[in-house]
JSON list of C-alpha atoms in Angstrom, two decimals:
[
{"chain": "A", "resi": 6, "resn": "MET", "atom": "CA", "xyz": [-19.13, -1.45, 38.22]},
{"chain": "A", "resi": 7, "resn": "SER", "atom": "CA", "xyz": [-15.43, -2.37, 38.33]},
{"chain": "A", "resi": 8, "resn": "ARG", "atom": "CA", "xyz": [-13.03, -5.70, 38.09]},
{"chain": "A", "resi": 9, "resn": "LEU", "atom": "CA", "xyz": [-10.42, -6.68, 41.00]},
{"chain": "A", "resi": 10, "resn": "GLU", "atom": "CA", "xyz": [-7.67, -9.04, 40.56]},
{"chain": "A", "resi": 11, "resn": "LEU", "atom": "CA", "xyz": [-5.05, -10.19, 43.07]},
{"chain": "A", "resi": 12, "resn": "ARG", "atom": "CA", "xyz": [-2.08, -10.33, 40.97]},
{"chain": "A", "resi": 13, "resn": "PRO", "atom": "CA", "xyz": [1.30, -11.61, 42.40]},
{"chain": "A", "resi": 14, "resn": "ALA", "atom": "CA", "xyz": [3.76, -8.81, 42.89]},
{"chain": "A", "resi": 15, "resn": "THR", "atom": "CA", "xyz": [7.00, -7.53, 44.38]},
{"chain": "A", "resi": 16, "resn": "ARG", "atom": "CA", "xyz": [9.05, -5.01, 46.23]},
{"chain": "A", "resi": 17, "resn": "SER", "atom": "CA", "xyz": [12.40, -4.94, 45.35]},
{"chain": "A", "resi": 18, "resn": "GLY", "atom": "CA", "xyz": [15.14, -5.77, 48.31]},
{"chain": "A", "resi": 19, "resn": "SER", "atom": "CA", "xyz": [18.21, -3.22, 48.94]},
{"chain": "A", "resi": 20, "resn": "GLY", "atom": "CA", "xyz": [20.82, -2.43, 51.85]},
{"chain": "A", "resi": 21, "resn": "THR", "atom": "CA", "xyz": [17.81, -1.48, 54.35]},
{"chain": "A", "resi": 22, "resn": "ARG", "atom": "CA", "xyz": [14.73, -3.12, 52.51]},
{"chain": "A", "resi": 23, "resn": "THR", "atom": "CA", "xyz": [12.90, -5.90, 52.73]},
{"chain": "A", "resi": 24, "resn": "GLU", "atom": "CA", "xyz": [12.29, -7.90, 48.86]},
{"chain": "A", "resi": 25, "resn": "ARG", "atom": "CA", "xyz": [8.50, -8.39, 49.47]},
{"chain": "A", "resi": 26, "resn": "HIS", "atom": "CA", "xyz": [6.30, -10.46, 47.93]},
{"chain": "A", "resi": 27, "resn": "PHE", "atom": "CA", "xyz": [2.80, -9.83, 48.28]},
{"chain": "A", "resi": 28, "resn": "LEU", "atom": "CA", "xyz": [-0.81, -9.90, 46.28]},
{"chain": "A", "resi": 29, "resn": "ASP", "atom": "CA", "xyz": [-1.47, -6.18, 44.19]},
{"chain": "A", "resi": 30, "resn": "TYR", "atom": "CA", "xyz": [-4.70, -5.06, 44.08]},
{"chain": "A", "resi": 31, "resn": "VAL", "atom": "CA", "xyz": [-5.56, -4.38, 40.53]},
{"chain": "A", "resi": 32, "resn": "VAL", "atom": "CA", "xyz": [-7.88, -2.56, 39.99]},
{"chain": "A", "resi": 33, "resn": "ASP", "atom": "CA", "xyz": [-9.80, -2.55, 36.23]},
{"chain": "A", "resi": 34, "resn": "GLY", "atom": "CA", "xyz": [-6.30, -3.46, 34.69]},
{"chain": "A", "resi": 35, "resn": "GLN", "atom": "CA", "xyz": [-4.82, -1.25, 36.28]},
{"chain": "A", "resi": 36, "resn": "PRO", "atom": "CA", "xyz": [-1.78, -1.77, 39.26]},
{"chain": "A", "resi": 37, "resn": "TRP", "atom": "CA", "xyz": [-2.13, 0.42, 41.77]},
{"chain": "A", "resi": 38, "resn": "ALA", "atom": "CA", "xyz": [0.98, -0.37, 44.23]},
{"chain": "A", "resi": 39, "resn": "ALA", "atom": "CA", "xyz": [2.12, 1.37, 40.99]},
{"chain": "A", "resi": 40, "resn": "ARG", "atom": "CA", "xyz": [-0.91, 4.11, 41.22]},
{"chain": "A", "resi": 41, "resn": "HIS", "atom": "CA", "xyz": [0.22, 5.16, 44.22]},
{"chain": "A", "resi": 42, "resn": "ARG", "atom": "CA", "xyz": [3.95, 4.76, 44.56]},
{"chain": "A", "resi": 43, "resn": "LEU", "atom": "CA", "xyz": [4.14, 4.67, 48.11]},
{"chain": "A", "resi": 44, "resn": "ASP", "atom": "CA", "xyz": [6.37, 2.54, 50.01]},
{"chain": "A", "resi": 45, "resn": "GLU", "atom": "CA", "xyz": [3.87, -0.41, 51.39]},
{"chain": "A", "resi": 46, "resn": "VAL", "atom": "CA", "xyz": [2.73, -3.71, 50.07]},
{"chain": "A", "resi": 47, "resn": "THR", "atom": "CA", "xyz": [-1.06, -4.43, 50.67]},
{"chain": "A", "resi": 48, "resn": "PRO", "atom": "CA", "xyz": [-1.16, -7.63, 53.53]},
{"chain": "A", "resi": 49, "resn": "LEU", "atom": "CA", "xyz": [-2.02, -10.09, 51.19]},
{"chain": "A", "resi": 50, "resn": "GLY", "atom": "CA", "xyz": [0.06, -13.31, 49.91]},
{"chain": "A", "resi": 51, "resn": "TRP", "atom": "CA", "xyz": [2.78, -12.30, 52.78]},
{"chain": "A", "resi": 52, "resn": "GLY", "atom": "CA", "xyz": [2.25, -12.81, 55.92]},
{"chain": "A", "resi": 53, "resn": "THR", "atom": "CA", "xyz": [0.55, -15.40, 58.27]},
{"chain": "A", "resi": 54, "resn": "ALA", "atom": "CA", "xyz": [-2.80, -17.30, 57.31]},
{"chain": "A", "resi": 55, "resn": "ASP", "atom": "CA", "xyz": [-4.32, -15.70, 60.01]},
{"chain": "A", "resi": 56, "resn": "LEU", "atom": "CA", "xyz": [-3.49, -12.17, 59.20]},
{"chain": "A", "resi": 57, "resn": "ALA", "atom": "CA", "xyz": [-4.76, -12.44, 55.39]},
{"chain": "A", "resi": 58, "resn": "ARG", "atom": "CA", "xyz": [-8.11, -13.45, 56.87]},
{"chain": "A", "resi": 59, "resn": "ALA", "atom": "CA", "xyz": [-8.86, -10.92, 59.15]},
{"chain": "A", "resi": 60, "resn": "ALA", "atom": "CA", "xyz": [-7.67, -8.59, 55.87]},
{"chain": "A", "resi": 61, "resn": "VAL", "atom": "CA", "xyz": [-9.98, -10.48, 53.62]},
{"chain": "A", "resi": 62, "resn": "ALA", "atom": "CA", "xyz": [-12.75, -9.87, 56.79]},
{"chain": "A", "resi": 63, "resn": "GLN", "atom": "CA", "xyz": [-12.17, -6.56, 56.79]},
{"chain": "A", "resi": 64, "resn": "LEU", "atom": "CA", "xyz": [-12.92, -6.36, 53.01]},
{"chain": "A", "resi": 65, "resn": "LEU", "atom": "CA", "xyz": [-15.63, -7.66, 52.35]},
{"chain": "A", "resi": 66, "resn": "VAL", "atom": "CA", "xyz": [-17.08, -6.28, 55.48]},
{"chain": "A", "resi": 67, "resn": "GLU", "atom": "CA", "xyz": [-17.01, -9.16, 57.40]},
{"chain": "A", "resi": 68, "resn": "ALA", "atom": "CA", "xyz": [-15.00, -7.98, 60.20]},
{"chain": "A", "resi": 69, "resn": "PRO", "atom": "CA", "xyz": [-14.89, -4.53, 61.44]},
{"chain": "A", "resi": 70, "resn": "PRO", "atom": "CA", "xyz": [-12.57, -1.95, 60.59]},
{"chain": "A", "resi": 71, "resn": "ASP", "atom": "CA", "xyz": [-9.51, -1.11, 62.59]},
{"chain": "A", "resi": 72, "resn": "LEU", "atom": "CA", "xyz": [-9.05, 2.71, 61.85]},
{"chain": "A", "resi": 73, "resn": "ASP", "atom": "CA", "xyz": [-11.08, 4.88, 62.59]},
{"chain": "A", "resi": 74, "resn": "GLY", "atom": "CA", "xyz": [-14.00, 3.05, 60.18]},
{"chain": "A", "resi": 75, "resn": "ARG", "atom": "CA", "xyz": [-10.77, 3.04, 57.83]},
{"chain": "A", "resi": 76, "resn": "VAL", "atom": "CA", "xyz": [-9.70, -0.44, 56.05]},
{"chain": "A", "resi": 77, "resn": "ALA", "atom": "CA", "xyz": [-5.55, 0.26, 55.64]},
{"chain": "A", "resi": 78, "resn": "LEU", "atom": "CA", "xyz": [-5.82, -0.71, 51.57]},
{"chain": "A", "resi": 79, "resn": "TYR", "atom": "CA", "xyz": [-1.98, -1.07, 51.76]},
{"chain": "A", "resi": 80, "resn": "VAL", "atom": "CA", "xyz": [0.46, -1.10, 54.87]},
{"chain": "A", "resi": 81, "resn": "CYS", "atom": "CA", "xyz": [4.17, -1.51, 55.70]},
{"chain": "A", "resi": 82, "resn": "ALA", "atom": "CA", "xyz": [6.67, -3.27, 53.32]},
{"chain": "A", "resi": 83, "resn": "GLU", "atom": "CA", "xyz": [9.53, -4.02, 56.03]},
{"chain": "A", "resi": 84, "resn": "CYS", "atom": "CA", "xyz": [6.84, -4.43, 59.73]},
{"chain": "A", "resi": 85, "resn": "GLY", "atom": "CA", "xyz": [2.68, -4.17, 58.31]},
{"chain": "A", "resi": 86, "resn": "ASP", "atom": "CA", "xyz": [2.34, -2.64, 61.09]},
{"chain": "A", "resi": 87, "resn": "HIS", "atom": "CA", "xyz": [-0.74, 0.41, 60.49]},
{"chain": "A", "resi": 88, "resn": "LEU", "atom": "CA", "xyz": [2.24, 2.67, 63.00]},
{"chain": "A", "resi": 89, "resn": "CYS", "atom": "CA", "xyz": [3.85, 3.05, 60.30]},
{"chain": "A", "resi": 90, "resn": "GLY", "atom": "CA", "xyz": [1.84, 4.23, 57.93]},
{"chain": "A", "resi": 91, "resn": "ALA", "atom": "CA", "xyz": [-1.08, 3.14, 55.58]},
{"chain": "A", "resi": 92, "resn": "LEU", "atom": "CA", "xyz": [-3.16, 3.78, 52.70]},
{"chain": "A", "resi": 93, "resn": "THR", "atom": "CA", "xyz": [-6.90, 4.00, 53.57]},
{"chain": "A", "resi": 94, "resn": "ALA", "atom": "CA", "xyz": [-10.30, 3.77, 52.38]},
{"chain": "A", "resi": 95, "resn": "ARG", "atom": "CA", "xyz": [-13.54, 3.55, 53.73]},
{"chain": "A", "resi": 96, "resn": "VAL", "atom": "CA", "xyz": [-15.27, -0.05, 52.93]},
{"chain": "A", "resi": 97, "resn": "SER", "atom": "CA", "xyz": [-18.83, -0.64, 52.39]},
{"chain": "A", "resi": 98, "resn": "ARG", "atom": "CA", "xyz": [-21.54, -2.91, 51.28]},
{"chain": "A", "resi": 99, "resn": "GLN", "atom": "CA", "xyz": [-24.75, -2.60, 50.34]},
{"chain": "A", "resi": 100, "resn": "ASP", "atom": "CA", "xyz": [-26.28, -5.47, 48.96]},
{"chain": "A", "resi": 101, "resn": "ASP", "atom": "CA", "xyz": [-24.66, -7.73, 46.18]},
{"chain": "A", "resi": 102, "resn": "VAL", "atom": "CA", "xyz": [-22.11, -4.15, 46.17]},
{"chain": "A", "resi": 103, "resn": "VAL", "atom": "CA", "xyz": [-18.97, -3.54, 47.74]},
{"chain": "A", "resi": 104, "resn": "THR", "atom": "CA", "xyz": [-17.58, 0.28, 47.44]},
{"chain": "A", "resi": 105, "resn": "TRP", "atom": "CA", "xyz": [-14.00, 1.23, 48.58]},
{"chain": "A", "resi": 106, "resn": "SER", "atom": "CA", "xyz": [-14.43, 5.48, 48.72]},
{"chain": "A", "resi": 107, "resn": "ASP", "atom": "CA", "xyz": [-12.66, 8.26, 50.64]},
{"chain": "A", "resi": 108, "resn": "PHE", "atom": "CA", "xyz": [-9.23, 7.38, 50.09]},
{"chain": "A", "resi": 109, "resn": "ALA", "atom": "CA", "xyz": [-5.94, 8.36, 52.66]},
{"chain": "A", "resi": 110, "resn": "ASP", "atom": "CA", "xyz": [-2.31, 8.56, 54.02]},
{"chain": "A", "resi": 111, "resn": "THR", "atom": "CA", "xyz": [-3.40, 6.99, 57.12]},
{"chain": "A", "resi": 112, "resn": "TYR", "atom": "CA", "xyz": [-0.91, 7.44, 60.22]},
{"chain": "A", "resi": 113, "resn": "TRP", "atom": "CA", "xyz": [-0.25, 7.44, 63.85]},
{"chain": "A", "resi": 114, "resn": "GLU", "atom": "CA", "xyz": [0.41, 11.05, 65.34]},
{"chain": "A", "resi": 115, "resn": "LEU", "atom": "CA", "xyz": [0.37, 12.06, 68.97]},
{"chain": "A", "resi": 116, "resn": "ASP", "atom": "CA", "xyz": [-1.26, 8.86, 70.17]},
{"chain": "A", "resi": 117, "resn": "ARG", "atom": "CA", "xyz": [-4.33, 9.40, 67.38]},
{"chain": "A", "resi": 118, "resn": "TRP", "atom": "CA", "xyz": [-5.05, 8.69, 63.58]},
{"chain": "A", "resi": 119, "resn": "GLU", "atom": "CA", "xyz": [-4.17, 11.28, 61.35]},
{"chain": "A", "resi": 120, "resn": "HIS", "atom": "CA", "xyz": [-5.86, 10.59, 58.01]},
{"chain": "A", "resi": 121, "resn": "ASP", "atom": "CA", "xyz": [-4.49, 13.00, 54.79]},
{"chain": "A", "resi": 122, "resn": "PRO", "atom": "CA", "xyz": [-6.47, 12.41, 52.21]},
{"chain": "A", "resi": 123, "resn": "THR", "atom": "CA", "xyz": [-4.27, 15.54, 49.44]},
{"chain": "A", "resi": 124, "resn": "ALA", "atom": "CA", "xyz": [-2.65, 13.02, 47.64]},
{"chain": "A", "resi": 125, "resn": "TYR", "atom": "CA", "xyz": [-6.17, 11.19, 46.71]},
{"chain": "A", "resi": 126, "resn": "VAL", "atom": "CA", "xyz": [-7.90, 13.77, 45.32]},
{"chain": "A", "resi": 127, "resn": "ASP", "atom": "CA", "xyz": [-8.57, 12.74, 42.24]},
{"chain": "A", "resi": 128, "resn": "TRP", "atom": "CA", "xyz": [-9.62, 9.09, 43.64]},
{"chain": "A", "resi": 129, "resn": "ARG", "atom": "CA", "xyz": [-13.16, 8.54, 42.70]},
{"chain": "A", "resi": 130, "resn": "ALA", "atom": "CA", "xyz": [-14.59, 5.24, 44.62]},
{"chain": "A", "resi": 131, "resn": "VAL", "atom": "CA", "xyz": [-14.35, 2.32, 43.15]},
{"chain": "A", "resi": 132, "resn": "ARG", "atom": "CA", "xyz": [-17.68, -0.27, 43.10]},
{"chain": "A", "resi": 133, "resn": "PHE", "atom": "CA", "xyz": [-17.29, -3.57, 43.35]},
{"chain": "A", "resi": 134, "resn": "SER", "atom": "CA", "xyz": [-20.44, -6.43, 42.33]},
{"chain": "A", "resi": 135, "resn": "LEU", "atom": "CA", "xyz": [-19.91, -8.46, 45.62]},
{"chain": "A", "resi": 136, "resn": "PRO", "atom": "CA", "xyz": [-19.70, -11.94, 44.09]},
{"chain": "A", "resi": 137, "resn": "ASP", "atom": "CA", "xyz": [-16.91, -11.08, 41.46]},
{"chain": "A", "resi": 138, "resn": "TYR", "atom": "CA", "xyz": [-14.69, -9.45, 44.24]},
{"chain": "A", "resi": 139, "resn": "ARG", "atom": "CA", "xyz": [-15.29, -12.60, 46.84]},
{"chain": "A", "resi": 140, "resn": "ARG", "atom": "CA", "xyz": [-14.21, -14.42, 44.65]},
{"chain": "A", "resi": 141, "resn": "ALA", "atom": "CA", "xyz": [-10.72, -12.35, 43.68]},
{"chain": "A", "resi": 142, "resn": "LEU", "atom": "CA", "xyz": [-10.00, -12.26, 47.84]},
{"chain": "A", "resi": 143, "resn": "ALA", "atom": "CA", "xyz": [-10.98, -15.59, 47.45]},
{"chain": "A", "resi": 144, "resn": "VAL", "atom": "CA", "xyz": [-7.28, -16.04, 45.89]},
{"chain": "A", "resi": 145, "resn": "ALA", "atom": "CA", "xyz": [-5.49, -14.01, 49.09]},
{"chain": "A", "resi": 146, "resn": "LEU", "atom": "CA", "xyz": [-6.82, -17.16, 51.53]},
{"chain": "A", "resi": 147, "resn": "PRO", "atom": "CA", "xyz": [-5.10, -20.46, 52.40]},
{"chain": "A", "resi": 148, "resn": "GLY", "atom": "CA", "xyz": [-5.62, -23.91, 51.40]}
]
């Protein structure tokens, strides 16, 4: 099983880029914002309380995914809109195990979602123990 932490991170700002403070996924000690190298941030730690609750519910597979059966792990750092692009995954739960798999760049193209997995072919599925995973995600929930 892999271990998930949420750790404060910052996307630097300059010119037209907004500095963004967010909670990054750290899987087995590796921060994923540095791993994917996109100009995207998690939907956790910088939006509204309702958005954080909705994202956590999807990550816990307690709410339906919103992108062709996929969950946005990272979203546009400027607006958080999935239409701007997202790093998505299939998130599934069986008994006390949550799995992230099938990672892809996802974007809106000609009235449909496109999913490009080519940059993530070496990314293997990660599995988390539900109790530990739930505790890690609780950091992102307000009050």
